[in-house]
Tab-separated table of C-alpha atoms in Angstrom:
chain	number	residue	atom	x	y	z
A	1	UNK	CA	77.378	92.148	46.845
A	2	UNK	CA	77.432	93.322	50.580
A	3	UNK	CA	75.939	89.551	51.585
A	4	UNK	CA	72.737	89.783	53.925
A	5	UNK	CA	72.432	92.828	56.231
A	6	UNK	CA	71.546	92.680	60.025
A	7	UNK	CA	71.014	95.422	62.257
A	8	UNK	CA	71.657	95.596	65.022
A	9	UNK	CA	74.647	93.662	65.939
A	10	UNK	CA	74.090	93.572	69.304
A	11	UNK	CA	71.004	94.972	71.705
A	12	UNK	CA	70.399	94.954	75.431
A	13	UNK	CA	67.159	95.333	76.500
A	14	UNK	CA	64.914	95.403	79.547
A	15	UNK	CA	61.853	92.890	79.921
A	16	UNK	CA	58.801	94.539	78.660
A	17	UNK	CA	60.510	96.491	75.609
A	18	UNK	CA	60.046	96.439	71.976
A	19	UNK	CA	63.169	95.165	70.383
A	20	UNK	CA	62.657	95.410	66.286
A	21	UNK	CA	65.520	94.060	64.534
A	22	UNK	CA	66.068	94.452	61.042
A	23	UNK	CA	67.425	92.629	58.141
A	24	UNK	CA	68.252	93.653	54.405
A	25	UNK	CA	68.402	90.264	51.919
A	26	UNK	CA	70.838	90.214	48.993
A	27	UNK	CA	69.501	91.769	45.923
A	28	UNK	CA	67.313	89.724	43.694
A	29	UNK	CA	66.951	87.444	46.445
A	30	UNK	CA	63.284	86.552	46.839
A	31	UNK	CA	63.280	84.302	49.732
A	32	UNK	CA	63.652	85.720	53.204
A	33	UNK	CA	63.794	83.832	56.578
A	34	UNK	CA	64.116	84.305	60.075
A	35	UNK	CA	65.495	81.836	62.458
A	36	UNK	CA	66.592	81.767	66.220
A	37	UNK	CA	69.415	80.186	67.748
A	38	UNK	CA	70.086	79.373	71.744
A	39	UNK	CA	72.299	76.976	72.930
A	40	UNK	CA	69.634	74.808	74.801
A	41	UNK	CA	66.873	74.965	71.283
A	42	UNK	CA	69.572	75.155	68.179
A	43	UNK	CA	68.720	76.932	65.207
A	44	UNK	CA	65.382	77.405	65.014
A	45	UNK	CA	63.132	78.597	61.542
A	46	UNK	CA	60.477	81.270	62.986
A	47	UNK	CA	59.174	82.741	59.650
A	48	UNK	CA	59.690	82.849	55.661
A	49	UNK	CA	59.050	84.904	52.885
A	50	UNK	CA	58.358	84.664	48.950
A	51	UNK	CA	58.196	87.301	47.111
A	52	UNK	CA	57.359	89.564	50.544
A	53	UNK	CA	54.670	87.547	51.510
A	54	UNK	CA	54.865	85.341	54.400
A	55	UNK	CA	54.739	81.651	53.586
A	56	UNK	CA	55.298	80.045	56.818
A	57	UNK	CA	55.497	81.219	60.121
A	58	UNK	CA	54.427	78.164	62.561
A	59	UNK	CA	57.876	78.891	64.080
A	60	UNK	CA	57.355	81.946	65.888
A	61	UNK	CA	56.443	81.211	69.361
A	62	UNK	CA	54.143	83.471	70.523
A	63	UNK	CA	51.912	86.489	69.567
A	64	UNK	CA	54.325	88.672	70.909
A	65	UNK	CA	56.490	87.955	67.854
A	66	UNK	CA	56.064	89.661	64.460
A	67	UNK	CA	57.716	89.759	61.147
A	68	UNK	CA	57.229	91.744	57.946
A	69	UNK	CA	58.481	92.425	54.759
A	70	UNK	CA	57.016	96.053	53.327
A	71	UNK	CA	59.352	95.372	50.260
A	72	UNK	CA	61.850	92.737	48.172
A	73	UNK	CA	65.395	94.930	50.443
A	74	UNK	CA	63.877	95.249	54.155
A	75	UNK	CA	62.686	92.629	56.763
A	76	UNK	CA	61.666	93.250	60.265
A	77	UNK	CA	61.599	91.112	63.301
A	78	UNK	CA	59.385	92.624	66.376
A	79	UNK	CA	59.259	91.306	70.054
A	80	UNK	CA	56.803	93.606	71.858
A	81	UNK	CA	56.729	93.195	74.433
A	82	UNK	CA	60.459	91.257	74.853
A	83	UNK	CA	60.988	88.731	77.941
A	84	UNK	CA	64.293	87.065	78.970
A	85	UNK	CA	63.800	84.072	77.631
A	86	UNK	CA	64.129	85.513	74.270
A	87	UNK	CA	67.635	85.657	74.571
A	88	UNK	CA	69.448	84.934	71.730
A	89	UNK	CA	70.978	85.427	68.014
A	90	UNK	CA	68.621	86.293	65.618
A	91	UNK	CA	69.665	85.610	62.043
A	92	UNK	CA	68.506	86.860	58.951
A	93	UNK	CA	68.840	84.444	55.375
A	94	UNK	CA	68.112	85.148	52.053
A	95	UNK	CA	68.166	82.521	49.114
A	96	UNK	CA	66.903	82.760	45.348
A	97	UNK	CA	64.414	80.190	43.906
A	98	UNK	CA	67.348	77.965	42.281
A	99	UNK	CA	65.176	75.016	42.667
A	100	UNK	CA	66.343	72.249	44.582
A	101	UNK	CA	69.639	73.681	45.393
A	102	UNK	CA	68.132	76.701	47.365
A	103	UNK	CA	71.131	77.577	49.351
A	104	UNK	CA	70.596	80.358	52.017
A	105	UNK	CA	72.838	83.144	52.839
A	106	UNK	CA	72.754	83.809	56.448
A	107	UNK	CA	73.389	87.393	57.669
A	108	UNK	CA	75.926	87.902	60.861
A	109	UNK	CA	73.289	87.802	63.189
A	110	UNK	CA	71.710	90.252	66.217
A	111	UNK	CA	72.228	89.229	69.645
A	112	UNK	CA	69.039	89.903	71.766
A	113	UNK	CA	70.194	90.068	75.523
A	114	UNK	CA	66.913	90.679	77.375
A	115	UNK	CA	67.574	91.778	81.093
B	1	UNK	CA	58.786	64.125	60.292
B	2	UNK	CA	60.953	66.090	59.129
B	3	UNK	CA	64.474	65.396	61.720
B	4	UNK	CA	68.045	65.771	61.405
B	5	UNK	CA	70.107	64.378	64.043
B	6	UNK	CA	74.386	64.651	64.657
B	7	UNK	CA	75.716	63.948	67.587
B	8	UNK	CA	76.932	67.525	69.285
B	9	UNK	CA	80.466	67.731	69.730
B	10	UNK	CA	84.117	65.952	67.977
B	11	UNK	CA	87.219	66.741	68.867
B	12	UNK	CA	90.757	65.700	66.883
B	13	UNK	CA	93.930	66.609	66.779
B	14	UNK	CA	95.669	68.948	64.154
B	15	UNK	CA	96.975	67.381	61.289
B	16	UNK	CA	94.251	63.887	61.671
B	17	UNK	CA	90.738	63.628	59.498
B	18	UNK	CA	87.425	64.575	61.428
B	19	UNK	CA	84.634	62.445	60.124
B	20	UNK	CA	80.987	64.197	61.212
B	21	UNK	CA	77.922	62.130	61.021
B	22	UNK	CA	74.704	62.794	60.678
B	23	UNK	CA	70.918	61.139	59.838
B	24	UNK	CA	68.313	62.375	58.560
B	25	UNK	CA	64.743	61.136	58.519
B	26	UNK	CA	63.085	62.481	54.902
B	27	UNK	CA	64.068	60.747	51.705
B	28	UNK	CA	62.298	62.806	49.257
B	29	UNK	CA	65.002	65.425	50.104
B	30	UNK	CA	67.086	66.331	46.534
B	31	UNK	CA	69.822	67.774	48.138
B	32	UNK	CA	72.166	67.658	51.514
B	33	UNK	CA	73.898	70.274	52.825
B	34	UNK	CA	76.862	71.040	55.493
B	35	UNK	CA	77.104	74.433	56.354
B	36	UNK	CA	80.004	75.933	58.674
B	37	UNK	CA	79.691	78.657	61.299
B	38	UNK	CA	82.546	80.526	62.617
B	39	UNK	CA	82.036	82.065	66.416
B	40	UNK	CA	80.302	84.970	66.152
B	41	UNK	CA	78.904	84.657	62.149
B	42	UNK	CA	76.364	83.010	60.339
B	43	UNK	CA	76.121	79.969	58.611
B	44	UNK	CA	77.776	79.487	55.655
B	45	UNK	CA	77.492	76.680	52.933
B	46	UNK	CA	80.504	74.782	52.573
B	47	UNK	CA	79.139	72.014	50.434
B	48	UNK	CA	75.762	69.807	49.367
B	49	UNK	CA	75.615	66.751	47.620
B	50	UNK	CA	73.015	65.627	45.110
B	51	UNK	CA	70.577	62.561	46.594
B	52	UNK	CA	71.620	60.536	43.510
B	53	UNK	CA	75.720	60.494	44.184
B	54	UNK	CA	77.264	58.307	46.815
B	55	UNK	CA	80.033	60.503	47.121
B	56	UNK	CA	81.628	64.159	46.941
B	57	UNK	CA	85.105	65.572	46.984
B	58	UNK	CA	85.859	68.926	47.707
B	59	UNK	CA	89.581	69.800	48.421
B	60	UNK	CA	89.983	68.314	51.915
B	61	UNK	CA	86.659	67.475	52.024
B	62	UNK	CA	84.551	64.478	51.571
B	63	UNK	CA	81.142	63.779	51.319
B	64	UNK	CA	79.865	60.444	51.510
B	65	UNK	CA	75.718	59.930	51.429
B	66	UNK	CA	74.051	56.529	52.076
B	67	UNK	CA	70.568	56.564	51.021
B	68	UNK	CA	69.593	53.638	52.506
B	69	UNK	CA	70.115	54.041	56.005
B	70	UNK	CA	69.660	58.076	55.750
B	71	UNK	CA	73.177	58.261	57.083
B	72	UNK	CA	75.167	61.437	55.487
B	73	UNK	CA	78.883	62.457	56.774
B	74	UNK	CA	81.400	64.795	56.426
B	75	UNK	CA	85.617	64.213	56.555
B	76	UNK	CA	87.651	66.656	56.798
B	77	UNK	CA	91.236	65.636	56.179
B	78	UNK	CA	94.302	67.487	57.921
B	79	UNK	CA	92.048	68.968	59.852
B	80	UNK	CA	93.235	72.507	60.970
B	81	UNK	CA	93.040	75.257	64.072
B	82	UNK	CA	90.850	77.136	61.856
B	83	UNK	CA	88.140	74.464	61.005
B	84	UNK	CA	87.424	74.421	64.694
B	85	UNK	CA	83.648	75.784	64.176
B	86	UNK	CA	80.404	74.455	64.499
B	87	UNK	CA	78.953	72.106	61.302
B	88	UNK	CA	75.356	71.747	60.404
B	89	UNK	CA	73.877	68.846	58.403
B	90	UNK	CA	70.679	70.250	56.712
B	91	UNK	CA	67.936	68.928	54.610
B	92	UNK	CA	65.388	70.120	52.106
B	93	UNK	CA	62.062	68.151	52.119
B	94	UNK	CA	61.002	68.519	48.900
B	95	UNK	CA	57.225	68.291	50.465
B	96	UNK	CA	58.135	72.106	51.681
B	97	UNK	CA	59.087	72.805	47.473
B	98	UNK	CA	62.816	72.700	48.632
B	99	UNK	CA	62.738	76.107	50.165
B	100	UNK	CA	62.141	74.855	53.898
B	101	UNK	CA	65.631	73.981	55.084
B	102	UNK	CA	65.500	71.718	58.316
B	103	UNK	CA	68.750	71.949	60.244
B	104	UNK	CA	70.547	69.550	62.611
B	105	UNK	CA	71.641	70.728	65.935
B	106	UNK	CA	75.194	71.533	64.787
B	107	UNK	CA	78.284	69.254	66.114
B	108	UNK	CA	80.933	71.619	68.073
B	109	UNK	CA	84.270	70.629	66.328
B	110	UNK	CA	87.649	71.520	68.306
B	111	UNK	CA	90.713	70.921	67.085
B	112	UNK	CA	93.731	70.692	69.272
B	113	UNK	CA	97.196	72.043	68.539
């Protein structure tokens, strides 16, 4: 298997844009999470998935942040519109319900530089 | 709450054992993980330990888990140029049905030549 898919690697942005990043979970994975990581916050969870459908997203930190899953191989993460201090790498993980071991495979990341 | 807490940066020579520490705060957790990221990748699981064992050996590694005081740590022995990466301790309430992992804040490890 390819491992966990993130696209982009890398995006510069101005302030004000719409940044959508994108993630792709390993197959037959049906947990899907989203997490941020700065050097001054750590690694931070922002939303997961079951089965497509959001479980828990009381990390993401504003309304200007979105996530959805339209199906079990794509993810996306929207900032719209995107502010500097949203700065950071973005990282896609996908685990399987292999209860209570439930280790999560974390994608390369996307590093969000907003200008 | 749920916390994990490791102090942020160790660094050893090549060739001596790097002990990482960490404490967490929720007992009901069934398993404990350290995962390993490289600069410039994700996380990656390099081993867990079951809440019932006291210890784990991997290789060079060692896991040693003291339910009591919440206190779980990692040695690495002859430590290495390439172990120099950042290690998370990580936890997984089982209040959250085990699928919520809560991660520490990483500890930086270097490892001079």
């Amino acid at each position: 298997d390819a491992g966990v898919i993130q696209s982009p690697r890398h995006e510069v942005t101005e302030m004000g844009q719409e940044v959508t990043l994108r993630c792709k979970p390993i197959s037959g994975h049906d947990y899907l999470f989203w997490y941020r990581q700065t050097m001054m916050r750590g690694l931070e969870l922002l939303i997961y998935f079951n089965n497509n459908v959001p479980i828990d997203d009381s990390g993401m930190p504003e309304d200007r942040f979105s996530a959805k899953m339209p199906n079990a191989s794509f993810s996306t993460l929207k900032i719209q519109p995107s502010e500097p201090r949203d700065s950071a790498v973005y990282f896609c993980a996908s685990s399987f319900r292999d209860p209570p071991r439930n280790t999560q495979y974390f994608g390369p990341g996307t590093r969000l530089t907003v200008l | 709450g749920e916390d994990v807490e490791q102090s942020l940066f160790l660094s050893v020579r090549e060739g001596d054992s790097s002990v990482i520490n960490c404490t967490y705060t929720d007992s009901s957790s069934t398993y404990l993980y350290w995962y390993k990221q490289e600069p410039g990748a994700g996380l990656q699981l390099l081993t867990y330990i079951f809440s019932n064992m006291d210890m784990k050996q991997d290789q060079r590694l060692t896991v040693l888990l003291n339910k009591k005081d919440k206190h779980l740590s990692l040695r690495i022995a002859d430590t290495q140029t390439g172990d120099s990466a950042i290690y998370f301790c990580a936890e997984s309430p089982s209040g959250t049905g085990g699928f919520k992992t809560i991660f520490g804040a990483g500890t930086r490890l270097f490892v001079k030549a």
